[in-house]
Amino acid sequence: MKKIILTGDRPTGKLHIGHYVGSLKERVRMQNEDEYEQFYVMVADAQALTDNYDNINKVRSNISEVALDYMAVGLDPQKVTMFIQSEIPELTEFTFYYMNLVTLARLQRNPTVKAEIKQKNFDNSIPVGFLCYPISQTSDITAFNANYVPVGEDQLPMLEQAREIVRTFNHLYKTDILVEPQAVIPSNKSCLRLPGIDGKAKMSKSLGNTIYLGDEPDVLREKIKMMYTDPNHIKVSDPGNIKGNVVFTYLDAFSNEEHFKKYLPDYANLDELKAHYKRGGLGDVKIKNFLFEVLNETLTPIREKRKVLEQDKEEIMHILFKGSDKARAVASEKLKKLKSAMGINYREV
Ligand code: ATP
Ligand code: MG
């Protein structure tokens, strides 16, 4: 089966290095492999509103920022259809019908949603729209017949929910028009859910613990200086802990042997560096300086490209509108099929 790829990001801020290793890198690889029929990348503004409905400006202003990040990392609008979720009103209609197929208890069991409710202090006043966002994500995926969805680990429960809705729908309406999607997650374990610079479980735009793709070198250096390591590793001679040490997690995600040759030739690879740290005698300043070089080398071309592209934000929006028109035509056709399958195609018979 040919791949139809769909993925997206919420315009709640600029994209960060967690997005890069968790999903963007995978997208660029898939784009360049050319093994797909269609490739959609969505700026999920409507989903972002489910917990930012009182801050429209934040969502609005970040739409072009996210699209800039897409193009800065190498997504090519000639190959990939980039669009804005709210420009496709058909998606809300999909959601309306899918809502009948999901129970409240099922939504409340979703571990990612659960964690986010806690993080956002919704307590007992959870907006219905927020709780339903996994359903709307199913609409985004199925409206385009997507079978491959490159995402970070926190999205796996959403994909599970989508597969359930697909199976329920096809079974109930005796059809096979909906396709069960499959998640594409990074093979490097450290990239599944990159922690924040504060050591918190996930780097996230909403937690303010990010390194942005466009961060200038001085900002990058400052953030690395503040980065969480091993609180018990006080003197250089102390043995250090690797587990939960953000610097090593980032090195796991980003460094390679070339980096060692170039910036830290005393060590052949990360295993040697880790062994020395564990033994004692290796200070945080040295590993942080190395991490700076590694990240700066990765981010420099992205930052430079972003600077050029941001000169013409109008063109960025034009690309998104063009993509939205193309995507809308696809979703609209699919909606007709969905309604026919359900038997609510009154004008057709
Ligand atoms: P928000 O805090 O608004 O939810 P976010 O930083 O979680 O923002 P999203 O737009 O929700 O970003 O996520 C977009 C994609 O990036 C998803 O596929 C998600 O799994 C992936 N992703 C986000 N953060 C990370 C991370 N820290 N590590 C790996 N992947 C991530
Ligand atoms: Mg998120």
Tab-separated table of C-alpha atoms and ligand atoms in Angstrom:
chain	number	residue	atom	x	y	z
A	1	MET	CA	0.000	0.000	0.000
A	2	LYS	CA	1.305	3.438	-0.923
A	3	LYS	CA	1.848	5.746	1.979
A	4	ILE	CA	-0.427	8.677	2.646
A	5	ILE	CA	1.257	10.646	5.383
A	6	LEU	CA	-0.373	13.166	7.663
A	7	THR	CA	1.005	14.931	10.676
A	8	GLY	CA	0.704	18.275	12.407
A	9	ASP	CA	1.645	20.642	15.175
A	10	ARG	CA	-0.273	23.031	17.359
A	11	PRO	CA	0.566	26.715	16.731
A	12	THR	CA	1.094	27.405	20.438
A	13	GLY	CA	4.683	28.542	19.958
A	14	LYS	CA	7.686	28.128	17.701
A	15	LEU	CA	8.914	24.578	17.196
A	16	HIS	CA	11.661	23.186	19.400
A	17	ILE	CA	14.339	20.504	19.310
A	18	GLY	CA	11.843	17.991	20.779
A	19	HIS	CA	9.739	18.423	17.658
A	20	TYR	CA	12.844	18.098	15.550
A	21	VAL	CA	13.964	14.700	16.836
A	22	GLY	CA	10.441	13.494	17.683
A	23	SER	CA	8.780	14.154	14.364
A	24	LEU	CA	10.243	16.764	11.979
A	25	LYS	CA	13.397	14.789	11.160
A	26	GLU	CA	11.311	11.737	10.350
A	27	ARG	CA	9.076	13.844	8.108
A	28	VAL	CA	11.998	15.239	6.135
A	29	ARG	CA	13.411	11.734	5.707
A	30	MET	CA	10.069	10.426	4.437
A	31	GLN	CA	9.681	13.413	2.120
A	32	ASN	CA	13.092	12.790	0.590
A	33	GLU	CA	12.514	9.077	0.171
A	34	ASP	CA	9.669	9.882	-2.178
A	35	GLU	CA	7.797	6.709	-1.241
A	36	TYR	CA	4.418	8.274	-0.758
A	37	GLU	CA	1.350	9.205	-2.668
A	38	GLN	CA	0.391	12.267	-0.636
A	39	PHE	CA	2.035	14.050	2.255
A	40	TYR	CA	0.028	16.470	4.411
A	41	VAL	CA	1.350	18.626	7.221
A	42	MET	CA	-1.249	20.492	9.210
A	43	VAL	CA	-0.985	23.519	11.458
A	44	ALA	CA	-3.535	22.465	14.072
A	45	ASP	CA	-4.953	25.842	15.070
A	46	ALA	CA	-8.433	24.543	15.941
A	47	GLN	CA	-6.899	21.958	18.249
A	48	ALA	CA	-4.687	24.639	19.826
A	49	LEU	CA	-7.824	26.637	20.601
A	50	THR	CA	-9.202	23.818	22.770
A	51	ASP	CA	-6.892	25.005	25.549
A	52	ASN	CA	-6.135	28.496	24.238
A	53	TYR	CA	-9.649	29.698	23.370
A	54	ASP	CA	-9.010	32.790	25.506
A	55	ASN	CA	-5.789	33.651	23.691
A	56	ILE	CA	-6.602	33.709	19.998
A	57	ASN	CA	-3.695	36.023	19.273
A	58	LYS	CA	-1.150	33.497	20.490
A	59	VAL	CA	-2.534	30.851	18.155
A	60	ARG	CA	-2.984	33.258	15.253
A	61	SER	CA	0.521	34.685	15.416
A	62	ASN	CA	2.163	31.276	15.675
A	63	ILE	CA	0.640	29.843	12.500
A	64	SER	CA	3.293	31.406	10.270
A	65	GLU	CA	6.011	30.702	12.871
A	66	VAL	CA	5.285	26.973	12.732
A	67	ALA	CA	5.196	27.025	8.930
A	68	LEU	CA	8.545	28.864	8.930
A	69	ASP	CA	9.985	26.102	11.097
A	70	TYR	CA	8.672	23.476	8.669
A	71	MET	CA	10.437	25.047	5.756
A	72	ALA	CA	13.568	25.857	7.745
A	73	VAL	CA	14.090	22.161	8.569
A	74	GLY	CA	13.644	21.240	4.927
A	75	LEU	CA	9.985	20.425	4.323
A	76	ASP	CA	9.305	21.445	0.769
A	77	PRO	CA	5.889	22.920	-0.149
A	78	GLN	CA	6.315	21.472	-3.655
A	79	LYS	CA	6.264	17.982	-2.173
A	80	VAL	CA	4.229	18.421	0.980
A	81	THR	CA	0.767	19.964	1.291
A	82	MET	CA	0.924	22.349	4.233
A	83	PHE	CA	-2.419	23.607	5.454
A	84	ILE	CA	-4.313	25.257	8.302
A	85	GLN	CA	-6.804	23.043	10.147
A	86	SER	CA	-9.584	25.641	10.566
A	87	GLU	CA	-9.539	26.308	6.813
A	88	ILE	CA	-11.111	22.864	6.386
A	89	PRO	CA	-14.570	23.163	8.010
A	90	GLU	CA	-15.439	19.636	6.834
A	91	LEU	CA	-13.180	18.317	9.590
A	92	THR	CA	-15.634	19.486	12.258
A	93	GLU	CA	-18.378	17.513	10.552
A	94	PHE	CA	-16.322	14.325	10.682
A	95	THR	CA	-15.798	14.982	14.391
A	96	PHE	CA	-19.515	15.455	14.998
A	97	TYR	CA	-20.296	11.990	13.660
A	98	TYR	CA	-17.315	10.312	15.343
A	99	MET	CA	-18.341	11.729	18.729
A	100	ASN	CA	-21.244	9.282	18.775
A	101	LEU	CA	-18.801	6.393	18.659
A	102	VAL	CA	-16.721	7.293	21.724
A	103	THR	CA	-17.704	7.227	25.389
A	104	LEU	CA	-16.808	9.845	27.943
A	105	ALA	CA	-15.056	7.188	30.042
A	106	ARG	CA	-12.862	6.261	27.062
A	107	LEU	CA	-11.778	9.871	26.577
A	108	GLN	CA	-11.034	10.254	30.270
A	109	ARG	CA	-8.820	7.180	30.194
A	110	ASN	CA	-6.450	8.631	27.583
A	111	PRO	CA	-3.125	8.915	29.487
A	112	THR	CA	-1.802	11.893	27.481
A	113	VAL	CA	-5.039	13.837	27.902
A	114	LYS	CA	-5.038	12.935	31.593
A	115	ALA	CA	-1.512	14.304	32.043
A	116	GLU	CA	-2.357	17.464	30.113
A	117	ILE	CA	-5.498	18.091	32.204
A	118	LYS	CA	-3.354	17.922	35.310
A	119	GLN	CA	-0.664	20.134	33.812
A	120	LYS	CA	-3.232	22.760	32.782
A	121	ASN	CA	-4.996	22.661	36.179
A	122	PHE	CA	-8.377	22.097	34.579
A	123	ASP	CA	-9.480	20.063	37.632
A	124	ASN	CA	-13.226	19.676	37.356
A	125	SER	CA	-13.769	22.310	34.711
A	126	ILE	CA	-12.414	20.522	31.650
A	127	PRO	CA	-13.644	22.160	28.448
A	128	VAL	CA	-15.576	19.587	26.416
A	129	GLY	CA	-13.656	20.667	23.320
A	130	PHE	CA	-10.363	19.830	24.991
A	131	LEU	CA	-11.464	16.389	26.106
A	132	CYS	CA	-12.608	15.672	22.559
A	133	TYR	CA	-9.413	16.632	20.792
A	134	PRO	CA	-8.402	12.989	20.234
A	135	ILE	CA	-11.640	12.615	18.269
A	136	SER	CA	-10.883	15.668	16.174
A	137	GLN	CA	-7.419	14.241	15.532
A	138	THR	CA	-9.087	11.123	14.154
A	139	SER	CA	-10.979	13.376	11.753
A	140	ASP	CA	-7.750	15.028	10.609
A	141	ILE	CA	-6.219	11.636	9.875
A	142	THR	CA	-9.171	9.870	8.268
A	143	ALA	CA	-10.365	12.818	6.147
A	144	PHE	CA	-7.184	12.389	4.114
A	145	ASN	CA	-7.034	8.560	4.205
A	146	ALA	CA	-3.703	8.861	5.991
A	147	ASN	CA	-2.107	5.544	6.912
A	148	TYR	CA	1.238	6.868	8.228
A	149	VAL	CA	1.455	9.426	11.017
A	150	PRO	CA	4.982	10.465	12.133
A	151	VAL	CA	4.665	11.600	15.769
A	152	GLY	CA	6.337	11.683	19.164
A	153	GLU	CA	5.504	9.111	21.821
A	154	ASP	CA	2.870	11.271	23.554
A	155	GLN	CA	0.684	10.872	20.478
A	156	LEU	CA	0.453	7.075	20.609
A	157	PRO	CA	-2.795	7.122	22.659
A	158	MET	CA	-4.316	9.411	19.986
A	159	LEU	CA	-3.418	6.929	17.266
A	160	GLU	CA	-4.932	4.113	19.334
A	161	GLN	CA	-8.123	6.144	19.684
A	162	ALA	CA	-8.154	6.801	15.942
A	163	ARG	CA	-7.808	3.101	15.148
A	164	GLU	CA	-10.669	2.300	17.502
A	165	ILE	CA	-12.958	4.856	15.888
A	166	VAL	CA	-12.061	3.547	12.434
A	167	ARG	CA	-12.864	-0.032	13.438
A	168	THR	CA	-16.128	0.964	15.152
A	169	PHE	CA	-17.236	3.061	12.196
A	170	ASN	CA	-16.424	0.437	9.574
A	171	HIS	CA	-18.098	-2.303	11.598
A	172	LEU	CA	-21.201	-0.317	12.492
A	173	TYR	CA	-21.878	1.018	9.009
A	174	LYS	CA	-20.652	-2.139	7.248
A	175	THR	CA	-18.066	-0.358	5.193
A	176	ASP	CA	-14.315	-0.236	4.679
A	177	ILE	CA	-13.942	3.394	3.712
A	178	LEU	CA	-11.891	4.364	6.762
A	179	VAL	CA	-8.252	3.349	6.934
A	180	GLU	CA	-6.524	2.381	10.201
A	181	PRO	CA	-3.520	4.688	10.662
A	182	GLN	CA	-0.148	3.636	11.945
A	183	ALA	CA	2.204	5.820	14.011
A	184	VAL	CA	5.772	6.335	12.808
A	185	ILE	CA	7.970	6.966	15.833
A	186	PRO	CA	11.726	7.579	16.007
A	187	SER	CA	13.919	4.499	16.482
A	188	ASN	CA	16.285	6.344	18.852
A	189	LYS	CA	14.719	5.904	22.329
A	190	SER	CA	15.921	9.316	23.550
A	191	CYS	CA	13.951	10.992	20.777
A	192	LEU	CA	10.561	9.511	21.647
A	193	ARG	CA	9.874	12.128	24.273
A	194	LEU	CA	12.734	14.571	24.635
A	195	PRO	CA	12.787	16.012	28.177
A	196	GLY	CA	12.812	19.753	28.855
A	197	ILE	CA	15.979	21.637	29.805
A	198	ASP	CA	14.615	21.637	33.387
A	199	GLY	CA	14.636	17.824	33.456
A	200	LYS	CA	10.824	17.607	33.255
A	201	ALA	CA	9.526	14.593	31.390
A	202	LYS	CA	8.722	16.439	28.165
A	203	MET	CA	10.014	19.479	26.368
A	204	SER	CA	6.851	21.361	25.547
A	205	LYS	CA	5.941	24.788	24.231
A	206	SER	CA	3.441	25.134	27.063
A	207	LEU	CA	5.972	24.369	29.813
A	208	GLY	CA	8.576	26.976	28.832
A	209	ASN	CA	11.441	24.469	29.009
A	210	THR	CA	12.393	24.516	25.353
A	211	ILE	CA	15.277	25.109	22.991
A	212	TYR	CA	13.741	26.601	19.866
A	213	LEU	CA	15.005	25.725	16.411
A	214	GLY	CA	15.661	29.416	15.769
A	215	ASP	CA	17.458	30.180	19.058
A	216	GLU	CA	20.553	32.335	18.544
A	217	PRO	CA	23.910	30.871	19.717
A	218	ASP	CA	24.063	33.098	22.829
A	219	VAL	CA	20.540	32.034	23.867
A	220	LEU	CA	21.454	28.411	23.208
A	221	ARG	CA	24.568	28.741	25.384
A	222	GLU	CA	22.563	30.323	28.217
A	223	LYS	CA	19.932	27.559	28.100
A	224	ILE	CA	22.587	24.857	28.148
A	225	LYS	CA	24.237	26.556	31.138
A	226	MET	CA	20.939	26.331	33.054
A	227	MET	CA	20.356	22.749	32.004
A	228	TYR	CA	19.517	20.100	34.596
A	229	THR	CA	22.298	17.530	35.162
A	230	ASP	CA	23.003	15.424	38.254
A	231	PRO	CA	22.322	17.482	41.416
A	232	ASN	CA	24.720	15.271	43.418
A	233	HIS	CA	27.612	15.781	41.023
A	234	ILE	CA	29.105	18.756	42.818
A	235	LYS	CA	32.858	18.440	42.489
A	236	VAL	CA	34.495	17.439	39.207
A	237	SER	CA	35.957	14.409	40.956
A	238	ASP	CA	32.503	13.162	42.098
A	239	PRO	CA	31.060	10.176	40.240
A	240	GLY	CA	28.120	11.385	38.136
A	241	ASN	CA	24.751	9.980	37.200
A	242	ILE	CA	23.737	9.619	33.533
A	243	LYS	CA	20.129	8.655	34.128
A	244	GLY	CA	17.803	11.647	34.055
A	245	ASN	CA	20.800	13.840	33.177
A	246	VAL	CA	19.429	16.043	30.403
A	247	VAL	CA	22.838	16.816	28.864
A	248	PHE	CA	23.431	13.122	28.210
A	249	THR	CA	19.889	12.575	26.942
A	250	TYR	CA	20.421	15.362	24.389
A	251	LEU	CA	23.814	13.942	23.443
A	252	ASP	CA	22.086	10.575	22.929
A	253	ALA	CA	19.601	12.280	20.619
A	254	PHE	CA	21.958	14.532	18.662
A	255	SER	CA	25.633	13.578	18.821
A	256	ASN	CA	27.591	11.306	16.518
A	257	GLU	CA	31.191	10.172	16.194
A	258	GLU	CA	32.003	13.002	13.772
A	259	HIS	CA	31.119	15.485	16.514
A	260	PHE	CA	33.589	13.766	18.826
A	261	LYS	CA	36.362	13.927	16.230
A	262	LYS	CA	35.695	17.612	15.699
A	263	TYR	CA	34.934	18.961	19.149
A	264	LEU	CA	36.050	16.411	21.760
A	265	PRO	CA	38.780	14.215	20.240
A	266	ASP	CA	39.862	12.851	23.651
A	267	TYR	CA	36.855	10.539	23.458
A	268	ALA	CA	35.963	8.241	20.561
A	269	ASN	CA	32.256	8.190	21.274
A	270	LEU	CA	29.461	8.840	23.733
A	271	ASP	CA	29.983	5.559	25.586
A	272	GLU	CA	33.507	6.629	26.548
A	273	LEU	CA	32.287	10.030	27.687
A	274	LYS	CA	29.519	8.453	29.772
A	275	ALA	CA	31.967	5.997	31.371
A	276	HIS	CA	34.265	8.847	32.420
A	277	TYR	CA	31.375	10.857	33.866
A	278	LYS	CA	30.173	7.862	35.874
A	279	ARG	CA	33.689	7.208	37.188
A	280	GLY	CA	34.170	10.802	38.257
A	281	GLY	CA	36.700	13.364	37.064
A	282	LEU	CA	34.586	14.899	34.309
A	283	GLY	CA	32.924	18.245	34.972
A	284	ASP	CA	29.559	19.537	33.768
A	285	VAL	CA	31.179	22.535	32.055
A	286	LYS	CA	33.053	20.266	29.664
A	287	ILE	CA	30.022	18.168	28.684
A	288	LYS	CA	27.885	21.287	28.347
A	289	ASN	CA	30.443	22.950	26.075
A	290	PHE	CA	30.437	19.866	23.898
A	291	LEU	CA	26.631	19.780	23.791
A	292	PHE	CA	26.659	23.425	22.732
A	293	GLU	CA	28.888	22.609	19.747
A	294	VAL	CA	26.729	19.632	18.761
A	295	LEU	CA	23.429	21.512	18.960
A	296	ASN	CA	24.837	24.645	17.393
A	297	GLU	CA	26.101	22.645	14.416
A	298	THR	CA	22.644	21.082	13.977
A	299	LEU	CA	20.716	24.317	14.432
A	300	THR	CA	22.908	26.739	12.455
A	301	PRO	CA	21.633	25.819	8.963
A	302	ILE	CA	18.023	25.764	10.251
A	303	ARG	CA	18.427	29.159	11.936
A	304	GLU	CA	20.029	30.681	8.832
A	305	LYS	CA	17.301	29.399	6.514
A	306	ARG	CA	14.609	30.584	8.918
A	307	LYS	CA	16.067	34.110	8.876
A	308	VAL	CA	15.852	34.282	5.098
A	309	LEU	CA	12.320	32.861	4.969
A	310	GLU	CA	10.932	35.136	7.676
A	311	GLN	CA	11.595	38.145	5.456
A	312	ASP	CA	8.479	37.188	3.504
A	313	LYS	CA	5.740	36.042	5.875
A	314	GLU	CA	3.114	36.877	3.257
A	315	GLU	CA	4.568	34.199	1.016
A	316	ILE	CA	4.443	31.728	3.929
A	317	MET	CA	0.720	32.436	4.425
A	318	HIS	CA	0.161	32.157	0.674
A	319	ILE	CA	1.704	28.668	0.729
A	320	LEU	CA	-0.582	27.681	3.620
A	321	PHE	CA	-3.704	29.013	1.894
A	322	LYS	CA	-2.854	27.229	-1.335
A	323	GLY	CA	-2.283	24.015	0.593
A	324	SER	CA	-5.556	24.531	2.482
A	325	ASP	CA	-7.528	24.794	-0.766
A	326	LYS	CA	-6.012	21.561	-2.014
A	327	ALA	CA	-6.595	19.780	1.306
A	328	ARG	CA	-10.165	21.020	1.545
A	329	ALA	CA	-11.059	19.474	-1.797
A	330	VAL	CA	-9.783	16.088	-0.574
A	331	ALA	CA	-11.581	16.266	2.783
A	332	SER	CA	-14.791	17.366	1.144
A	333	GLU	CA	-14.792	14.351	-1.209
A	334	LYS	CA	-14.106	12.039	1.712
A	335	LEU	CA	-16.934	13.570	3.750
A	336	LYS	CA	-19.366	12.782	0.948
A	337	LYS	CA	-18.229	9.156	1.053
A	338	LEU	CA	-18.517	9.057	4.829
A	339	LYS	CA	-22.079	10.361	4.733
A	340	SER	CA	-23.010	7.912	1.997
A	341	ALA	CA	-21.631	5.059	4.076
A	342	MET	CA	-23.723	6.210	7.027
A	343	GLY	CA	-26.830	6.630	4.879
A	344	ILE	CA	-27.225	10.363	5.415
A	345	ASN	CA	-26.789	11.179	1.736
A	346	TYR	CA	-30.439	12.232	1.285
A	347	ARG	CA	-29.890	14.145	-1.931
A	348	GLU	CA	-28.048	11.325	-3.650
A	349	VAL	CA	-30.910	8.807	-3.748
B	1	ATP	P1	1.858	22.001	23.388
B	1	ATP	O1	2.563	22.199	24.672
B	1	ATP	O2	1.100	23.174	22.880
B	1	ATP	O3	1.040	20.719	23.352
B	1	ATP	P2	4.035	20.585	22.175
B	1	ATP	O4	5.396	21.109	22.411
B	1	ATP	O5	3.566	19.386	22.935
B	1	ATP	O6	3.028	21.801	22.335
B	1	ATP	P3	2.657	19.669	19.806
B	1	ATP	O7	2.295	20.656	18.759
B	1	ATP	O8	1.597	19.238	20.773
B	1	ATP	O9	3.896	20.275	20.630
B	1	ATP	O10	3.306	18.358	19.163
B	1	ATP	C1	3.620	18.244	17.808
B	1	ATP	C2	4.393	16.965	17.521
B	1	ATP	O11	5.684	16.992	18.109
B	1	ATP	C3	3.722	15.696	18.075
B	1	ATP	O12	3.925	14.655	17.143
B	1	ATP	C4	4.468	15.417	19.334
B	1	ATP	O13	4.456	14.046	19.661
B	1	ATP	C5	5.883	15.876	18.957
B	1	ATP	N1	6.581	16.331	20.163
B	1	ATP	C6	6.255	17.394	20.920
B	1	ATP	N2	7.098	17.522	21.962
B	1	ATP	C7	7.992	16.497	21.854
B	1	ATP	C8	9.127	16.061	22.627
B	1	ATP	N3	9.490	16.716	23.722
B	1	ATP	N4	9.806	14.958	22.214
B	1	ATP	C9	9.441	14.282	21.106
B	1	ATP	N5	8.387	14.637	20.333
B	1	ATP	C10	7.667	15.728	20.699
B	2	MG	MG	1.429	18.694	22.750
